[in-house]
């Protein structure tokens, strides 16, 4: 196959599958404040707008539940390609929609794609990445999502000046372009070595590992052979105990780990971040901000910028510190927003508006709410945004990983659906109190992570099994300890001749 640069290139490219989430978020948040959208769809408010927004999450829930079966049968790569096709169909239906029902249908189709790609992209990335940079590699999807939000929002913002239906139809059609690029480009990328191992395609496993870990496809490199050996031992063990993935998901041994991955994804929704993304226009209108579209654009730029240090540092400072500090900081900013709205807001005299509570004639308060909104987004982008996707892939073993990640991602989309559907009417009914609720949920997330989530940074996916097996006290792993270097020891044993791997095939063969 055509040689690509390295694991970073592969992971960055496949992260386009997650960038589609960002495109979807902005495809809706970017039109809420435009007159053309309101006129054509008859000014949808409350539950009606909630149904439109949440349709994507409903489809994503179905896609995530099916991702495990499809990803195991057809491979992570091929299933992601199938999702890209669905995204193109959904984009076409949305851009041609003649009313709310057709728009909802198109968003459901696009949502199925998101469910598949959001589940399988982090799985694929974690399975091709060396352990020392696994967090950074999987974090690419967080950056991709943020870039997708920003790019699509600016497309929406530019098109908002078109005085016709093209102001929303054109952006919804344009969002099919990255899916086409993803579908075509994946033909030149390797299959996941762990998926190949599960299918007994061991020769291909070796070549893919050599391709990913060495500059010259050296299948006799000690570290390549050590990783191959570790993977082989893991698969052999699973078959000896006759592992049954579906039953094992709920076994006493794995239940806590599966639920932990689900809980982190659920908490990532309950932080209130997606509400700040989907309905930032409504929130800024309540705060008395006049240029809501421009102010929203700045928020999306901050989201991208703050994701970059997260990628650079996540493998240095670990998962737990990010989750804990992120929850505390977001709670603080949301409490401030709620308090300011409570103290300085008043009922909106205009009844047919999304926001029933407004801050008027208090410019300093409005600017403070805007700043806290930016700080909330920045805190999430730096912490929970990358780590929530990394963590779900790390806490479970290979034999149940795809199904467990599918459940975790489905949990994310289930709560995304509930919030996307419920927030518009809640903003109209309880207004500022909603921010107190989300701030308090962040405190609960902090408590749960403190007592239930161990550190997983810089450990192989197989070594993480040992953390849960040995019952390491979670409060002692705030920053994590250096992972036991089992892989390095295997490599050393191979290099010194203490451990031998069977005869290797032609080392000059490239990956097909």
CSV table of C-alpha atoms in Angstrom, one decimal:
chain,number,residue,atom,x,y,z
A,1,UNK,CA,0.0,0.0,0.0
A,2,UNK,CA,1.0,3.7,-0.3
A,3,UNK,CA,3.3,4.6,2.6
A,4,UNK,CA,1.9,7.3,4.9
A,5,UNK,CA,3.9,9.3,7.4
A,6,UNK,CA,3.2,7.6,10.8
A,7,UNK,CA,0.6,6.8,13.4
A,8,UNK,CA,-0.1,10.5,13.8
A,9,UNK,CA,-1.1,10.9,10.2
A,10,UNK,CA,-3.4,7.9,10.2
A,11,UNK,CA,-5.1,9.0,13.5
A,12,UNK,CA,-5.5,12.6,12.3
A,13,UNK,CA,-7.1,11.5,9.1
A,14,UNK,CA,-9.5,8.9,10.6
A,15,UNK,CA,-10.5,11.6,13.1
A,16,UNK,CA,-12.5,13.2,10.2
A,17,UNK,CA,-15.1,10.7,11.3
A,18,UNK,CA,-15.4,12.6,14.6
A,19,UNK,CA,-15.2,16.0,12.9
A,20,UNK,CA,-18.6,15.1,11.5
A,21,UNK,CA,-20.0,15.5,15.0
A,22,UNK,CA,-18.7,19.0,15.0
A,23,UNK,CA,-20.2,19.7,11.6
A,24,UNK,CA,-23.6,18.5,12.9
A,25,UNK,CA,-23.4,20.7,16.0
A,26,UNK,CA,-22.7,23.8,14.1
A,27,UNK,CA,-25.1,22.9,11.3
A,28,UNK,CA,-27.9,23.5,13.9
A,29,UNK,CA,-26.4,26.1,16.3
A,30,UNK,CA,-25.4,28.2,13.3
A,31,UNK,CA,-28.9,28.6,11.9
A,32,UNK,CA,-30.9,29.1,15.1
A,33,UNK,CA,-30.3,32.9,15.1
A,34,UNK,CA,-31.0,33.4,11.3
A,35,UNK,CA,-34.3,34.8,10.1
A,36,UNK,CA,-34.3,32.6,7.0
A,37,UNK,CA,-34.3,29.4,9.0
A,38,UNK,CA,-37.0,30.7,11.4
A,39,UNK,CA,-39.2,31.8,8.5
A,40,UNK,CA,-39.0,28.6,6.5
A,41,UNK,CA,-39.5,26.2,9.4
A,42,UNK,CA,-42.1,28.5,11.0
A,43,UNK,CA,-40.0,29.7,14.0
A,44,UNK,CA,-39.6,26.3,15.9
A,45,UNK,CA,-39.4,26.9,19.6
A,46,UNK,CA,-39.4,24.7,22.7
A,47,UNK,CA,-40.0,21.0,22.2
A,48,UNK,CA,-40.3,21.5,18.4
A,49,UNK,CA,-36.8,22.8,18.1
A,50,UNK,CA,-35.7,20.2,20.6
A,51,UNK,CA,-37.0,17.4,18.3
A,52,UNK,CA,-35.1,18.8,15.4
A,53,UNK,CA,-31.8,19.1,17.3
A,54,UNK,CA,-32.1,15.8,19.2
A,55,UNK,CA,-32.9,13.8,16.0
A,56,UNK,CA,-29.2,13.4,15.3
A,57,UNK,CA,-28.6,12.0,18.8
A,58,UNK,CA,-31.5,9.6,18.3
A,59,UNK,CA,-29.8,8.2,15.2
A,60,UNK,CA,-26.4,8.2,16.9
A,61,UNK,CA,-27.8,6.1,19.7
A,62,UNK,CA,-28.9,3.5,17.2
A,63,UNK,CA,-25.6,3.7,15.3
A,64,UNK,CA,-23.5,3.3,18.5
A,65,UNK,CA,-25.4,0.2,19.5
A,66,UNK,CA,-24.8,-1.4,16.2
A,67,UNK,CA,-21.1,-0.3,16.0
A,68,UNK,CA,-19.9,-3.2,18.1
A,69,UNK,CA,-21.4,-6.0,15.9
A,70,UNK,CA,-20.5,-4.2,12.7
A,71,UNK,CA,-17.0,-3.2,13.8
A,72,UNK,CA,-16.2,-6.8,14.9
A,73,UNK,CA,-17.6,-8.4,11.7
A,74,UNK,CA,-16.5,-6.0,9.0
A,75,UNK,CA,-13.6,-4.3,10.7
A,76,UNK,CA,-13.3,-0.8,12.3
A,77,UNK,CA,-12.1,0.7,9.0
A,78,UNK,CA,-14.9,-0.7,6.7
A,79,UNK,CA,-17.6,0.2,9.2
A,80,UNK,CA,-16.4,3.8,9.4
A,81,UNK,CA,-16.5,3.9,5.6
A,82,UNK,CA,-20.1,2.7,5.7
A,83,UNK,CA,-20.9,5.5,8.2
A,84,UNK,CA,-19.4,8.1,5.8
A,85,UNK,CA,-21.9,6.9,3.1
A,86,UNK,CA,-24.8,7.4,5.5
A,87,UNK,CA,-23.6,10.9,6.3
A,88,UNK,CA,-23.7,11.9,2.7
A,89,UNK,CA,-27.2,10.6,2.4
A,90,UNK,CA,-28.3,12.4,5.5
A,91,UNK,CA,-26.7,15.7,4.3
A,92,UNK,CA,-28.6,15.4,1.0
A,93,UNK,CA,-31.9,14.8,2.7
A,94,UNK,CA,-31.4,17.8,5.1
A,95,UNK,CA,-30.4,20.2,2.4
A,96,UNK,CA,-33.4,19.2,0.3
A,97,UNK,CA,-35.9,19.1,3.2
A,98,UNK,CA,-39.3,20.6,2.6
A,99,UNK,CA,-40.3,20.8,6.2
A,100,UNK,CA,-39.6,19.8,9.8
A,101,UNK,CA,-40.4,16.0,9.3
A,102,UNK,CA,-38.0,15.6,6.4
A,103,UNK,CA,-35.3,17.6,8.3
A,104,UNK,CA,-35.6,15.4,11.3
A,105,UNK,CA,-35.4,12.3,9.0
A,106,UNK,CA,-32.2,13.5,7.4
A,107,UNK,CA,-30.7,14.3,10.8
A,108,UNK,CA,-31.5,10.8,12.1
A,109,UNK,CA,-29.7,9.2,9.1
A,110,UNK,CA,-26.7,11.5,9.7
A,111,UNK,CA,-26.9,10.5,13.4
A,112,UNK,CA,-26.5,6.8,12.6
A,113,UNK,CA,-23.2,7.7,10.9
A,114,UNK,CA,-22.1,9.6,14.0
A,115,UNK,CA,-22.9,6.7,16.2
A,116,UNK,CA,-20.7,4.4,14.1
A,117,UNK,CA,-17.8,6.7,13.7
A,118,UNK,CA,-17.8,8.1,17.2
A,119,UNK,CA,-17.6,4.5,18.6
A,120,UNK,CA,-15.1,3.1,16.2
A,121,UNK,CA,-12.7,6.0,15.6
A,122,UNK,CA,-11.3,6.0,19.1
A,123,UNK,CA,-11.2,2.2,19.1
A,124,UNK,CA,-9.2,2.2,15.9
A,125,UNK,CA,-6.9,4.9,17.1
A,126,UNK,CA,-6.2,3.2,20.4
A,127,UNK,CA,-5.5,-0.1,18.7
A,128,UNK,CA,-2.9,1.3,16.3
A,129,UNK,CA,-1.2,3.6,18.8
A,130,UNK,CA,1.9,2.8,21.0
A,131,UNK,CA,1.0,3.0,24.6
A,132,UNK,CA,3.2,6.1,25.4
A,133,UNK,CA,1.3,8.3,23.0
A,134,UNK,CA,-2.1,6.6,23.0
A,135,UNK,CA,-3.8,9.4,24.8
A,136,UNK,CA,-2.4,12.0,22.4
A,137,UNK,CA,-3.4,9.9,19.4
A,138,UNK,CA,-7.0,9.4,20.6
A,139,UNK,CA,-7.1,13.1,21.5
A,140,UNK,CA,-6.9,13.9,17.8
A,141,UNK,CA,-10.6,13.2,17.6
A,142,UNK,CA,-11.3,15.9,20.1
A,143,UNK,CA,-9.4,18.4,18.1
A,144,UNK,CA,-11.2,17.1,14.9
A,145,UNK,CA,-14.6,17.6,16.6
A,146,UNK,CA,-13.6,21.1,17.6
A,147,UNK,CA,-12.3,22.0,14.2
A,148,UNK,CA,-15.5,20.6,12.6
A,149,UNK,CA,-17.6,22.8,14.9
A,150,UNK,CA,-15.6,25.9,14.0
A,151,UNK,CA,-15.3,25.3,10.2
A,152,UNK,CA,-19.0,24.5,9.8
A,153,UNK,CA,-20.0,27.4,12.0
A,154,UNK,CA,-18.1,29.9,9.9
A,155,UNK,CA,-19.6,28.4,6.8
A,156,UNK,CA,-23.0,28.8,8.4
A,157,UNK,CA,-22.1,32.4,9.5
A,158,UNK,CA,-21.0,33.3,6.0
A,159,UNK,CA,-24.1,31.8,4.4
A,160,UNK,CA,-26.4,33.6,6.9
A,161,UNK,CA,-26.0,36.8,4.8
A,162,UNK,CA,-27.6,35.0,1.8
A,163,UNK,CA,-31.1,36.3,1.6
A,164,UNK,CA,-32.7,33.0,0.6
A,165,UNK,CA,-33.2,29.4,1.6
A,166,UNK,CA,-29.6,28.8,0.4
A,167,UNK,CA,-28.5,30.3,3.7
A,168,UNK,CA,-29.1,27.0,5.4
A,169,UNK,CA,-29.4,24.5,2.5
A,170,UNK,CA,-25.9,25.2,1.1
A,171,UNK,CA,-24.1,24.6,4.4
A,172,UNK,CA,-26.0,21.4,5.0
A,173,UNK,CA,-25.0,20.1,1.6
A,174,UNK,CA,-21.3,21.2,2.0
A,175,UNK,CA,-20.9,19.1,5.1
A,176,UNK,CA,-20.9,16.0,2.9
A,177,UNK,CA,-17.5,16.9,1.5
A,178,UNK,CA,-15.4,15.6,4.5
A,179,UNK,CA,-17.3,12.3,4.5
A,180,UNK,CA,-16.4,11.8,0.9
A,181,UNK,CA,-12.7,12.5,1.7
A,182,UNK,CA,-12.9,10.0,4.6
A,183,UNK,CA,-14.5,7.3,2.6
A,184,UNK,CA,-12.0,7.4,-0.2
A,185,UNK,CA,-8.9,8.0,1.9
A,186,UNK,CA,-9.5,5.0,4.2
A,187,UNK,CA,-8.8,2.6,1.3
A,188,UNK,CA,-5.1,3.4,1.8
A,189,UNK,CA,-5.0,2.8,5.5
A,190,UNK,CA,-4.3,-0.4,7.4
A,191,UNK,CA,-6.8,-2.5,9.4
A,192,UNK,CA,-6.5,-2.5,13.2
A,193,UNK,CA,-3.9,-5.1,14.2
A,194,UNK,CA,-6.1,-6.2,17.1
A,195,UNK,CA,-9.0,-6.8,14.8
A,196,UNK,CA,-6.8,-8.8,12.5
A,197,UNK,CA,-5.6,-10.8,15.5
A,198,UNK,CA,-9.2,-11.6,16.4
A,199,UNK,CA,-9.7,-13.0,12.9
A,200,UNK,CA,-6.5,-15.1,13.0
A,201,UNK,CA,-4.8,-13.1,10.3
A,202,UNK,CA,-1.5,-13.2,12.1
A,203,UNK,CA,0.8,-12.6,9.2
A,204,UNK,CA,-1.0,-9.4,8.5
A,205,UNK,CA,-0.9,-8.5,12.2
A,206,UNK,CA,2.9,-8.6,12.1
A,207,UNK,CA,3.2,-6.6,8.9
A,208,UNK,CA,0.8,-3.9,10.2
A,209,UNK,CA,2.7,-3.7,13.5
A,210,UNK,CA,6.0,-3.3,11.6
A,211,UNK,CA,4.4,-0.7,9.4
A,212,UNK,CA,3.1,1.3,12.4
A,213,UNK,CA,6.2,1.0,14.6
A,214,UNK,CA,9.2,1.1,12.3
A,215,UNK,CA,10.5,3.3,9.5
A,216,UNK,CA,11.5,0.3,7.3
A,217,UNK,CA,8.7,-2.2,7.9
A,218,UNK,CA,11.1,-4.4,10.0
A,219,UNK,CA,9.1,-7.4,11.2
A,220,UNK,CA,12.0,-8.6,13.2
A,221,UNK,CA,12.3,-5.5,15.3
A,222,UNK,CA,12.3,-6.6,19.0
A,223,UNK,CA,9.5,-4.1,20.1
A,224,UNK,CA,7.4,-5.2,17.1
A,225,UNK,CA,7.8,-8.9,18.1
A,226,UNK,CA,7.2,-8.1,21.7
A,227,UNK,CA,3.9,-6.4,20.9
A,228,UNK,CA,3.0,-9.2,18.6
A,229,UNK,CA,3.7,-11.8,21.3
A,230,UNK,CA,1.7,-9.9,23.9
A,231,UNK,CA,-1.3,-9.7,21.5
A,232,UNK,CA,-0.9,-13.4,20.7
A,233,UNK,CA,-0.9,-14.4,24.4
A,234,UNK,CA,-4.0,-12.2,25.0
A,235,UNK,CA,-6.0,-13.8,22.2
A,236,UNK,CA,-4.9,-17.3,23.2
A,237,UNK,CA,-5.9,-16.7,26.8
A,238,UNK,CA,-9.3,-15.4,25.7
A,239,UNK,CA,-9.9,-18.5,23.7
A,240,UNK,CA,-8.7,-20.9,26.4
A,241,UNK,CA,-11.3,-19.5,28.8
A,242,UNK,CA,-13.8,-19.4,25.9
A,243,UNK,CA,-14.6,-15.8,26.4
A,244,UNK,CA,-18.1,-14.8,25.4
A,245,UNK,CA,-18.0,-11.0,24.9
A,246,UNK,CA,-21.7,-10.3,25.3
A,247,UNK,CA,-22.1,-12.3,28.4
A,248,UNK,CA,-18.8,-11.0,29.8
A,249,UNK,CA,-19.9,-7.4,29.5
A,250,UNK,CA,-22.2,-7.9,32.5
A,251,UNK,CA,-20.0,-10.4,34.4
A,252,UNK,CA,-19.0,-9.4,37.9
A,253,UNK,CA,-15.4,-9.2,36.8
A,254,UNK,CA,-16.1,-6.7,33.9
A,255,UNK,CA,-19.3,-5.0,35.0
A,256,UNK,CA,-17.5,-2.2,37.0
A,257,UNK,CA,-15.1,-1.5,34.1
A,258,UNK,CA,-17.9,-1.3,31.5
A,259,UNK,CA,-20.1,0.9,33.7
A,260,UNK,CA,-17.1,3.2,34.4
A,261,UNK,CA,-16.6,3.8,30.7
A,262,UNK,CA,-20.3,4.5,30.3
A,263,UNK,CA,-20.3,6.8,33.3
A,264,UNK,CA,-17.5,8.9,32.0
A,265,UNK,CA,-19.4,9.4,28.7
A,266,UNK,CA,-22.6,10.2,30.6
A,267,UNK,CA,-20.9,12.7,32.8
A,268,UNK,CA,-19.4,14.4,29.8
A,269,UNK,CA,-22.9,15.2,28.6
A,270,UNK,CA,-24.1,16.2,32.1
A,271,UNK,CA,-21.3,18.8,32.4
A,272,UNK,CA,-23.6,20.9,30.2
A,273,UNK,CA,-21.1,21.4,27.5
A,274,UNK,CA,-23.2,20.3,24.5
A,275,UNK,CA,-25.9,22.6,25.7
A,276,UNK,CA,-23.4,25.4,25.5
A,277,UNK,CA,-22.6,24.3,22.0
A,278,UNK,CA,-26.1,23.6,20.6
A,279,UNK,CA,-27.9,26.5,22.3
A,280,UNK,CA,-25.2,29.1,22.8
A,281,UNK,CA,-27.3,31.5,20.7
A,282,UNK,CA,-30.2,31.2,23.2
A,283,UNK,CA,-27.9,31.6,26.2
A,284,UNK,CA,-26.2,34.7,24.8
A,285,UNK,CA,-29.6,36.2,24.0
A,286,UNK,CA,-30.6,35.7,27.6
A,287,UNK,CA,-27.4,37.4,28.7
A,288,UNK,CA,-28.3,40.5,26.7
A,289,UNK,CA,-25.5,40.0,24.0
A,290,UNK,CA,-26.6,41.6,20.8
A,291,UNK,CA,-24.1,40.1,18.2
A,292,UNK,CA,-24.8,36.5,19.2
A,293,UNK,CA,-23.5,34.9,16.0
A,294,UNK,CA,-20.2,36.7,16.2
A,295,UNK,CA,-19.9,36.0,19.9
A,296,UNK,CA,-20.6,32.3,19.3
A,297,UNK,CA,-17.9,32.2,16.6
A,298,UNK,CA,-15.3,33.3,19.1
A,299,UNK,CA,-16.4,30.5,21.5
A,300,UNK,CA,-15.8,27.9,18.8
A,301,UNK,CA,-12.3,29.3,18.1
A,302,UNK,CA,-11.6,29.1,21.8
A,303,UNK,CA,-12.8,25.5,21.7
A,304,UNK,CA,-10.2,24.6,19.0
A,305,UNK,CA,-7.3,26.5,20.6
A,306,UNK,CA,-7.8,24.9,24.0
A,307,UNK,CA,-7.9,21.4,22.6
A,308,UNK,CA,-4.3,21.7,21.3
A,309,UNK,CA,-2.6,21.7,24.8
A,310,UNK,CA,-4.8,18.8,25.8
A,311,UNK,CA,-3.3,16.8,23.0
A,312,UNK,CA,0.2,17.7,24.0
A,313,UNK,CA,-0.2,17.1,27.8
A,314,UNK,CA,-2.7,14.3,28.2
A,315,UNK,CA,-0.1,11.6,28.3
A,316,UNK,CA,2.1,13.6,30.7
A,317,UNK,CA,-0.4,14.7,33.3
A,318,UNK,CA,-2.8,11.8,33.0
A,319,UNK,CA,-6.5,11.2,32.8
A,320,UNK,CA,-7.7,11.6,36.4
A,321,UNK,CA,-6.3,15.2,37.0
A,322,UNK,CA,-7.9,16.3,33.7
A,323,UNK,CA,-11.3,14.9,34.7
A,324,UNK,CA,-11.2,16.2,38.3
A,325,UNK,CA,-10.0,19.7,37.5
A,326,UNK,CA,-12.3,20.0,34.5
A,327,UNK,CA,-15.4,19.2,36.6
A,328,UNK,CA,-14.5,21.6,39.3
A,329,UNK,CA,-13.7,24.5,36.9
A,330,UNK,CA,-16.8,24.0,34.9
A,331,UNK,CA,-18.9,23.9,38.0
A,332,UNK,CA,-17.5,27.3,39.1
A,333,UNK,CA,-18.2,29.0,35.8
A,334,UNK,CA,-21.7,27.6,35.5
A,335,UNK,CA,-22.6,28.7,39.1
A,336,UNK,CA,-21.4,32.2,38.2
A,337,UNK,CA,-23.5,32.3,35.1
A,338,UNK,CA,-26.6,31.1,37.0
A,339,UNK,CA,-26.0,33.5,39.8
A,340,UNK,CA,-25.7,36.5,37.5
A,341,UNK,CA,-28.8,35.6,35.5
A,342,UNK,CA,-30.7,35.1,38.8
A,343,UNK,CA,-29.5,38.5,40.3
A,344,UNK,CA,-29.7,40.7,37.2
A,345,UNK,CA,-32.2,39.1,34.9
A,346,UNK,CA,-35.9,39.7,34.5
A,347,UNK,CA,-38.8,38.1,32.5
A,348,UNK,CA,-38.7,38.7,28.8
A,349,UNK,CA,-41.6,41.0,27.8
A,350,UNK,CA,-41.7,39.3,24.3
A,351,UNK,CA,-43.4,35.9,24.6
A,352,UNK,CA,-42.6,34.2,21.3
A,353,UNK,CA,-38.8,34.1,21.9
A,354,UNK,CA,-36.6,31.1,22.9
A,355,UNK,CA,-35.4,33.0,26.0
A,356,UNK,CA,-38.0,34.0,28.7
A,357,UNK,CA,-35.4,35.5,31.0
A,358,UNK,CA,-33.2,38.4,30.0
A,359,UNK,CA,-30.4,40.6,31.4
A,360,UNK,CA,-31.1,44.1,30.2
A,361,UNK,CA,-29.1,47.4,30.7
A,362,UNK,CA,-26.3,45.6,32.6
A,363,UNK,CA,-23.4,45.5,30.0
A,364,UNK,CA,-20.8,44.5,32.6
A,365,UNK,CA,-22.9,41.5,33.7
A,366,UNK,CA,-23.5,40.5,30.1
A,367,UNK,CA,-19.8,40.6,29.4
A,368,UNK,CA,-19.1,38.5,32.5
A,369,UNK,CA,-21.6,35.9,31.5
A,370,UNK,CA,-20.0,35.8,28.0
A,371,UNK,CA,-16.6,35.4,29.6
A,372,UNK,CA,-17.8,32.5,31.8
A,373,UNK,CA,-19.3,30.8,28.8
A,374,UNK,CA,-15.9,31.0,27.1
A,375,UNK,CA,-14.2,29.7,30.2
A,376,UNK,CA,-16.7,26.8,30.4
A,377,UNK,CA,-16.0,25.8,26.9
A,378,UNK,CA,-12.2,26.2,27.3
A,379,UNK,CA,-12.2,24.1,30.5
A,380,UNK,CA,-14.1,21.3,28.8
A,381,UNK,CA,-11.9,21.4,25.7
A,382,UNK,CA,-8.8,21.1,27.9
A,383,UNK,CA,-10.0,18.2,30.0
A,384,UNK,CA,-13.2,16.2,29.5
A,385,UNK,CA,-13.3,16.6,25.7
A,386,UNK,CA,-10.3,14.4,24.9
A,387,UNK,CA,-10.2,12.3,28.1
A,388,UNK,CA,-13.8,11.0,28.0
A,389,UNK,CA,-13.1,9.4,24.6
A,390,UNK,CA,-9.7,8.1,25.6
A,391,UNK,CA,-10.8,6.6,28.8
A,392,UNK,CA,-13.7,4.4,27.5
A,393,UNK,CA,-11.2,2.6,25.2
A,394,UNK,CA,-8.6,2.0,27.9
A,395,UNK,CA,-10.6,0.5,30.8
A,396,UNK,CA,-11.7,-2.7,29.0
A,397,UNK,CA,-9.8,-5.6,27.4
A,398,UNK,CA,-9.7,-6.4,23.7
A,399,UNK,CA,-12.2,-9.2,23.8
A,400,UNK,CA,-15.1,-6.8,24.8
A,401,UNK,CA,-13.6,-3.5,23.8
A,402,UNK,CA,-15.7,-2.7,20.7
A,403,UNK,CA,-19.0,-3.7,22.4
A,404,UNK,CA,-18.1,-1.9,25.6
A,405,UNK,CA,-17.2,1.3,23.7
A,406,UNK,CA,-20.4,1.0,21.7
A,407,UNK,CA,-22.4,0.9,25.0
A,408,UNK,CA,-20.4,3.9,26.3
A,409,UNK,CA,-20.9,5.9,23.2
A,410,UNK,CA,-24.6,4.9,23.1
A,411,UNK,CA,-24.9,6.2,26.7
A,412,UNK,CA,-23.4,9.4,25.6
A,413,UNK,CA,-25.9,9.8,22.7
A,414,UNK,CA,-28.9,8.8,24.9
A,415,UNK,CA,-28.1,11.6,27.3
A,416,UNK,CA,-27.3,13.9,24.4
A,417,UNK,CA,-30.8,13.2,23.0
A,418,UNK,CA,-32.4,13.9,26.4
A,419,UNK,CA,-30.6,17.2,26.8
A,420,UNK,CA,-31.0,18.3,23.2
A,421,UNK,CA,-34.7,17.6,23.4
A,422,UNK,CA,-35.3,19.0,26.9
A,423,UNK,CA,-33.1,22.1,27.2
A,424,UNK,CA,-35.1,24.4,24.9
A,425,UNK,CA,-38.3,24.1,27.0
A,426,UNK,CA,-36.3,24.1,30.2
A,427,UNK,CA,-34.6,27.3,29.2
A,428,UNK,CA,-38.0,28.8,28.8
A,429,UNK,CA,-39.5,27.4,32.0
A,430,UNK,CA,-36.7,27.4,34.6
A,431,UNK,CA,-34.1,29.7,32.9
A,432,UNK,CA,-31.2,30.5,35.2
A,433,UNK,CA,-31.9,27.5,37.5
A,434,UNK,CA,-30.7,25.2,34.7
A,435,UNK,CA,-27.2,26.4,35.1
A,436,UNK,CA,-27.2,25.6,38.8
A,437,UNK,CA,-28.4,22.1,37.9
A,438,UNK,CA,-25.5,21.5,35.5
A,439,UNK,CA,-22.9,23.0,37.9
A,440,UNK,CA,-24.1,20.6,40.6
A,441,UNK,CA,-23.9,17.7,38.2
A,442,UNK,CA,-20.2,18.7,37.7
A,443,UNK,CA,-19.6,18.4,41.4
A,444,UNK,CA,-21.2,14.9,41.4
A,445,UNK,CA,-18.9,14.0,38.4
A,446,UNK,CA,-15.9,15.1,40.5
A,447,UNK,CA,-16.9,12.9,43.4
A,448,UNK,CA,-17.5,9.9,41.2
A,449,UNK,CA,-14.2,10.2,39.3
A,450,UNK,CA,-12.3,10.7,42.6
A,451,UNK,CA,-13.5,7.4,44.1
A,452,UNK,CA,-14.0,5.2,41.0
A,453,UNK,CA,-11.6,6.0,38.2
A,454,UNK,CA,-8.0,4.8,38.2
A,455,UNK,CA,-5.2,6.4,36.2
A,456,UNK,CA,-4.5,4.6,32.9
A,457,UNK,CA,-1.9,6.8,31.2
A,458,UNK,CA,1.1,5.2,29.5
A,459,UNK,CA,0.0,1.6,30.1
A,460,UNK,CA,-0.6,-1.0,27.4
A,461,UNK,CA,-4.2,-2.0,27.0
A,462,UNK,CA,-3.2,-5.4,28.3
A,463,UNK,CA,-1.4,-4.0,31.4
A,464,UNK,CA,-4.6,-2.0,32.3
A,465,UNK,CA,-6.2,-5.4,32.9
A,466,UNK,CA,-3.7,-5.9,35.7
A,467,UNK,CA,-4.7,-2.6,37.4
A,468,UNK,CA,-8.3,-3.8,37.8
A,469,UNK,CA,-7.3,-7.3,38.6
A,470,UNK,CA,-5.0,-6.3,41.5
A,471,UNK,CA,-7.4,-3.7,42.9
A,472,UNK,CA,-5.0,-0.8,42.9
A,473,UNK,CA,-6.4,1.9,45.3
A,474,UNK,CA,-7.8,4.5,43.1
A,475,UNK,CA,-7.0,7.4,45.3
A,476,UNK,CA,-3.3,6.5,45.1
A,477,UNK,CA,-3.4,6.9,41.3
A,478,UNK,CA,-4.2,10.6,41.1
A,479,UNK,CA,-1.3,11.2,38.7
A,480,UNK,CA,-0.6,7.6,38.0
A,481,UNK,CA,2.6,5.6,38.5
A,482,UNK,CA,5.0,4.5,35.8
A,483,UNK,CA,3.5,1.6,34.0
A,484,UNK,CA,5.1,-1.8,34.5
A,485,UNK,CA,7.3,-2.1,31.4
A,486,UNK,CA,6.1,-5.5,30.3
A,487,UNK,CA,6.5,-4.7,26.7
A,488,UNK,CA,10.1,-3.5,27.2
A,489,UNK,CA,10.9,-6.7,29.1
A,490,UNK,CA,9.5,-8.8,26.3
A,491,UNK,CA,11.5,-6.9,23.8
A,492,UNK,CA,14.6,-7.3,25.9
A,493,UNK,CA,14.0,-11.1,26.2
A,494,UNK,CA,13.6,-11.4,22.4
A,495,UNK,CA,16.7,-9.4,21.8
A,496,UNK,CA,18.8,-11.5,24.1
A,497,UNK,CA,17.4,-14.8,22.8
A,498,UNK,CA,15.5,-15.7,26.0
A,499,UNK,CA,12.2,-15.6,24.2
A,500,UNK,CA,11.8,-16.8,20.6
A,501,UNK,CA,9.0,-16.1,18.2
A,502,UNK,CA,8.2,-18.5,15.3
A,503,UNK,CA,9.9,-18.1,11.9
A,504,UNK,CA,8.9,-14.9,10.1
A,505,UNK,CA,7.8,-14.5,6.5
A,506,UNK,CA,9.4,-12.3,3.9
A,507,UNK,CA,10.3,-9.0,5.6
A,508,UNK,CA,10.3,-7.0,2.4
A,509,UNK,CA,6.6,-7.5,1.8
A,510,UNK,CA,4.5,-4.3,2.2
A,511,UNK,CA,1.1,-4.2,3.8
A,512,UNK,CA,-1.7,-4.8,1.4
